[in-house]
Phi, psi and omega in degrees: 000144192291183157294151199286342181280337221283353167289008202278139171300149205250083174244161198316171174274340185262334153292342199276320183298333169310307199308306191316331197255329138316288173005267169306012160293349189211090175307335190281353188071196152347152195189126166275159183210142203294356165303330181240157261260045173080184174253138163253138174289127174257175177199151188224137203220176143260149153327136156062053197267148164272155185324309186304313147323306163288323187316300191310324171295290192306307174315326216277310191311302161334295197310320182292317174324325206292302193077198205270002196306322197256189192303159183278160183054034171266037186259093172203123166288123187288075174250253166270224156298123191229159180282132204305321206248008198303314170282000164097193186251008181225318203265154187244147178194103167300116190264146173262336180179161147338104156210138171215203182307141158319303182313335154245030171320301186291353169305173205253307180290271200313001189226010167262283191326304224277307212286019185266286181297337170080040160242160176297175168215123196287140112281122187255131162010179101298338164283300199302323180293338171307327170254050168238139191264158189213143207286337197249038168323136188238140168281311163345277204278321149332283185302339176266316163235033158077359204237105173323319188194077222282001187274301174328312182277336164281327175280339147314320183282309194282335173280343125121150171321160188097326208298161146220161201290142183241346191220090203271182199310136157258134149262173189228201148314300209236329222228164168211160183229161149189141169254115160293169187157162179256153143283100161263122179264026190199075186327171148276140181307297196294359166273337210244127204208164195259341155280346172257049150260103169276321158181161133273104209298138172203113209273118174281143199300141207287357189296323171323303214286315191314131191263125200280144154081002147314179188236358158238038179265160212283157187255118203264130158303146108339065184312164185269175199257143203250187199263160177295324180242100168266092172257156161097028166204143151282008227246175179281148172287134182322302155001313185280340191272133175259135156247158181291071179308312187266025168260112168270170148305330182302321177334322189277344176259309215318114184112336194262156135291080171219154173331095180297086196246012200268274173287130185268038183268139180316122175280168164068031187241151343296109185311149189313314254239318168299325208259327162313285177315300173298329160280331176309317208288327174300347173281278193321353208273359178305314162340124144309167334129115171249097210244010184272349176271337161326285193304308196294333193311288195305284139033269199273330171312331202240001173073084191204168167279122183314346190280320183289009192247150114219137177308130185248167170256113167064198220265346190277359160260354202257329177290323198257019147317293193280329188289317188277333182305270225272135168301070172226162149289333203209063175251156187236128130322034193322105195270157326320087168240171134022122164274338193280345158316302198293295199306306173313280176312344176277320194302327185266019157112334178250161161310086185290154186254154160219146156237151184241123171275160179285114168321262221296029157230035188075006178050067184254108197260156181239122166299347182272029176263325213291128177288163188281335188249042175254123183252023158199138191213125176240133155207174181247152188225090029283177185260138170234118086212330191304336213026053190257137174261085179316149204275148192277329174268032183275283187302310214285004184296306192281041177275145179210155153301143168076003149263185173248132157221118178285146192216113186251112186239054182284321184260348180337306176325312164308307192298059204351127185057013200020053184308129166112353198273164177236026155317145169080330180280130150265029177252340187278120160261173193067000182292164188215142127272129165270138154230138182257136161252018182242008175269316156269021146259328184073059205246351185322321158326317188254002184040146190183139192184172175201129180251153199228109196231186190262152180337294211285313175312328191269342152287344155297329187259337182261020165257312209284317173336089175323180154300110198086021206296310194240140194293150132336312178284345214263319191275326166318305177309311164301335170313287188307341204252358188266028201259143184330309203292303166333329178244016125324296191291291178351284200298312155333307211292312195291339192293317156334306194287273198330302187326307217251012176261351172288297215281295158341278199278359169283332199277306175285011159293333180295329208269138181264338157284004229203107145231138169266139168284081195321320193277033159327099166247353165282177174256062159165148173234152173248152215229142176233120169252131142292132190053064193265348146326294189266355177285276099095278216266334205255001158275349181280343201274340175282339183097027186233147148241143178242185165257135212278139175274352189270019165280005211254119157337128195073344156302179162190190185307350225231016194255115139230158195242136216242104181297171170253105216242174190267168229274342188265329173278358192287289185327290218293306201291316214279314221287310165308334159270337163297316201278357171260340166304297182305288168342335193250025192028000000 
């Protein structure tokens, strides 16, 4: 079964501006309706659960679906013969049926409960429940039934593409619940009357679902500790607020099956011509690791002396490179960016400086924020998360004697003619560039990078080097990605990319909650929501992740950052975000 986002519809543009415009006609929000064929219950039981225990899940979830919606003293679920308290004490809500592992069909509690409600009971594969994705997976309940999460996943398979969880996992002792089901967000007027009002669907923040004292409910970090010296804001000081430095984008897929807006890697990477090369390269690993035909690649790419290169295993070892190496005191940090620069320098020991740029200046850097008695200043260009591409004689402004100025160009790539960039320049002193190969090739797996720093800096940092640092397969790869026909493919690629981040941000331009940082020049934009946390929770439940923003220092919760994907899933995440929009009321 696809993912719950990937049924959602593609509609014309002149319908969507109808629905939108529709919109505020149905104060009630979302709304089931007896047209579509009801919610399903999933139930995940042990063996010999007695009934009365799942009956108990099952009321509390109905009750919580129903809400204030329906008519009064309408507290009953409309299924077949139904339990009378089954539906809460206000909301009316048709159930259509049961479903759980093939393997209990035949329980005894679970086949009490369904003739209780006067519905059938589906049961499904353990495989089959297996592909279906769900937001609360347990290794637990994986390990017992081959099913991440049998309630979720059965009640999703049985209500059929389109569905979405309305009711996310309830546990009991023994038992688990979740209810599936559609959302119409846009009734027909003349159909729609307040007796064929069935509920209002009310998606609860998703952490509700989450099972406390599991050995796989999620783990809130211990975030670092934020710096003492913020300049360049108004807001209170920051120094108090922590962020979660070491939350990536991966975070947000890992384990699930959902539509990836999260991570900022090229999709449909590494090409095949690559993915050759790189397997050609494993008959060699007996071999130590050679890194001078690389190194000459990067090198001869960048017009530079093989002495300005060092190779990295991705731009993230290059961070905590700089961090353990370079002899400095006072380094600052320009913010919103890349957290792992600042999180390498706290693990070594220093005091970071911020300086945080502004929404209302375009997250724009102004060089005089940067202090003068700053001897290292990293920022990134384009930057991430902002996707602001800062002008190259801006950056290279903050150049000083006796500084270091980092410069992280991991997305450069992306950026048509890489305009701006300052690889290759030997006129900046103190500059170090970073550059990543695993965001346009789609090598993160395999980690692979590079820094282009003056002769002495780049032997400072290759002291700090372990031995060996970057794999065989790792340095092929970079051979192969410097080669004309290869910055070619890029370059094709970036132009690909701007077309379809155009496509993008005109489709959230629709949105009247939804501002964007319009001057996006990376492969991601970043978007300002209120509550954009639970708009958030409620694209996961849809099947999209996106990336959450308060981890980035100058952000905050009402923040998310949006990779850029091709036009037919861009229609799916916006059609999906009207409806997570609606959900929150």
């Amino acid at each position: 079964m696809p993912a719950v986002g990937d049924a959602l519809r593609d509609p014309a543009a002149e319908e969507r501006h109808q629905e939108r415009a529709e919109r505020d006609d149905y104060s009630h929000g979302p709304l089931l309706s007896d047209r579509v064929p009801g919610v399903h219950i999933g139930v995940g039981a042990r063996s010999g659960t007695p009934a009365e225990e799942i009956l108990v899940l099952v009321r509390s979830a109905l009750a919580e679906l129903s809400g204030p919606a329906g008519p009064a003293g309408a507290g009953h679920a409309r299924g077949g013969g139904a339990d009378p308290g089954a539906a809460g004490p206000s909301g009316r809500v048709r159930v259509a049926g049961l479903a759980t592992l093939d393997a209990r069909v035949a329980e005894p509690g679970i086949v009490a409960v369904a003739a209780r409600l006067g519905v059938p009971v589906t049961g499904f594969p353990a495989e089959e429940l297996a592909g279906v994705a769900v937001p609360h997976p347990s290794r637990v309940a994986e390990a017992a039934t081959g099913t991440a999460s049998v309630a979720e996943a059965a009640a999703l398979r049985a209500a059929g593409p389109g569905a979405v969880l309305l009711v996310p996992k309830r546990k009991g002792r023994r038992a688990t619940c979740a209810i599936a089901g559609f959302v119409l967000i846009h009734p027909d007027k003349a159909g729609c009357c307040p007796d064929e009002v069935t509920s209002v669907a009310r998606l609860l923040p998703l952490t509700c679902g989450y099972i406390a004292g599991e050995p796989d409910s999620p783990h809130i970090p211990t975030p670092h500790t934020t710096a003492d010296m913020d300049t360049h804001t108004d807001g209170p000081h920051t120094g108090s607020h922590a962020h979660d430095l070491r939350h990536h984008g991966d975070a947000e897929v890992r384990d699930e099956k959902l539509v990836d807006l999260a991570v900022n890697v090229r999709t449909a990477t590494p090409p095949d011509w690559l993915r050759e090369r790189i397997a050609h390269s494993l008959t060699s690993l007996a071999a130590y690791p050679d890194g001078r035909s690389a190194r000459a690649a990067v090198a001869e790419r960048h017009d530079l002396p093989p002495g300005r290169v060092l190779l990295t295993s991705g731009a993230a070892e290059a961070f905590v490179l700089l961090a353990r190496a370079l002899p400095v005191r006072r380094p600052v940090v320009v913010h919103p960016q890349f957290t792992e620069p600042e999180a390498a320098l706290r693990d070594a020991g220093h005091e970071v400086g911020r300086v945080l740029l502004r929404e209302e200046d375009g997250f724009r850097l102004d060089p005089a924020a940067v202090p003068e008695d700053a001897d290292l200043v990293v920022i990134g260009n384009p930057t991430n998360p902002t996707s602001v591409l800062h002008p190259a004689e801006t950056i290279a402004a903050l150049a000083r004697p006796g500084r270091y100025l980092v410069v992280d160009e991991a997305f450069m790539d992306a950026v048509p003619g890489e305009r701006e960039a300052l690889a290759g320049r030997t006129d900046v002193p103190g500059l170090v560039v970073l550059r990543s190969l695993t965001k346009t090739w789609g090598l993160a797996g395999l980690r692979i990078g590079y820094v282009l720093a003056e002769p002495e800096t780049v032997a400072l940092l290759e002291r700090a080097q372990p031995l060996w640092p970057v794999s065989t397969p790792a340095l092929v790869a970079a051979e192969a990605c410097m080669t004309r026909a290869a910055l070619a493919e890029a370059e094709h690629a970036a132009h690909r990319i701007g077309t379809e981040r155009a496509h993008l941000l005109a489709g959230l331009a629709e949105f009247d909650e939804v501002r964007t940082v319009e001057a996006a020049e990376g492969p991601f934009v970043l978007i300002r929501i209120e509550g954009a946390d639970g708009v958030r929770e409620r694209l996961r439940l849809l099947g999209f992740a996106a990336r959450r923003g308060d981890t980035f220092p100058g952000l905050d919760r009402h923040w998310l950052r949006l990779a850029v994907r091709d036009r037919a899933t861009t229609n799916r995440f916006l059609q999906a975000l009207d409806q997570a929009l609606l959900l929150g009321g």
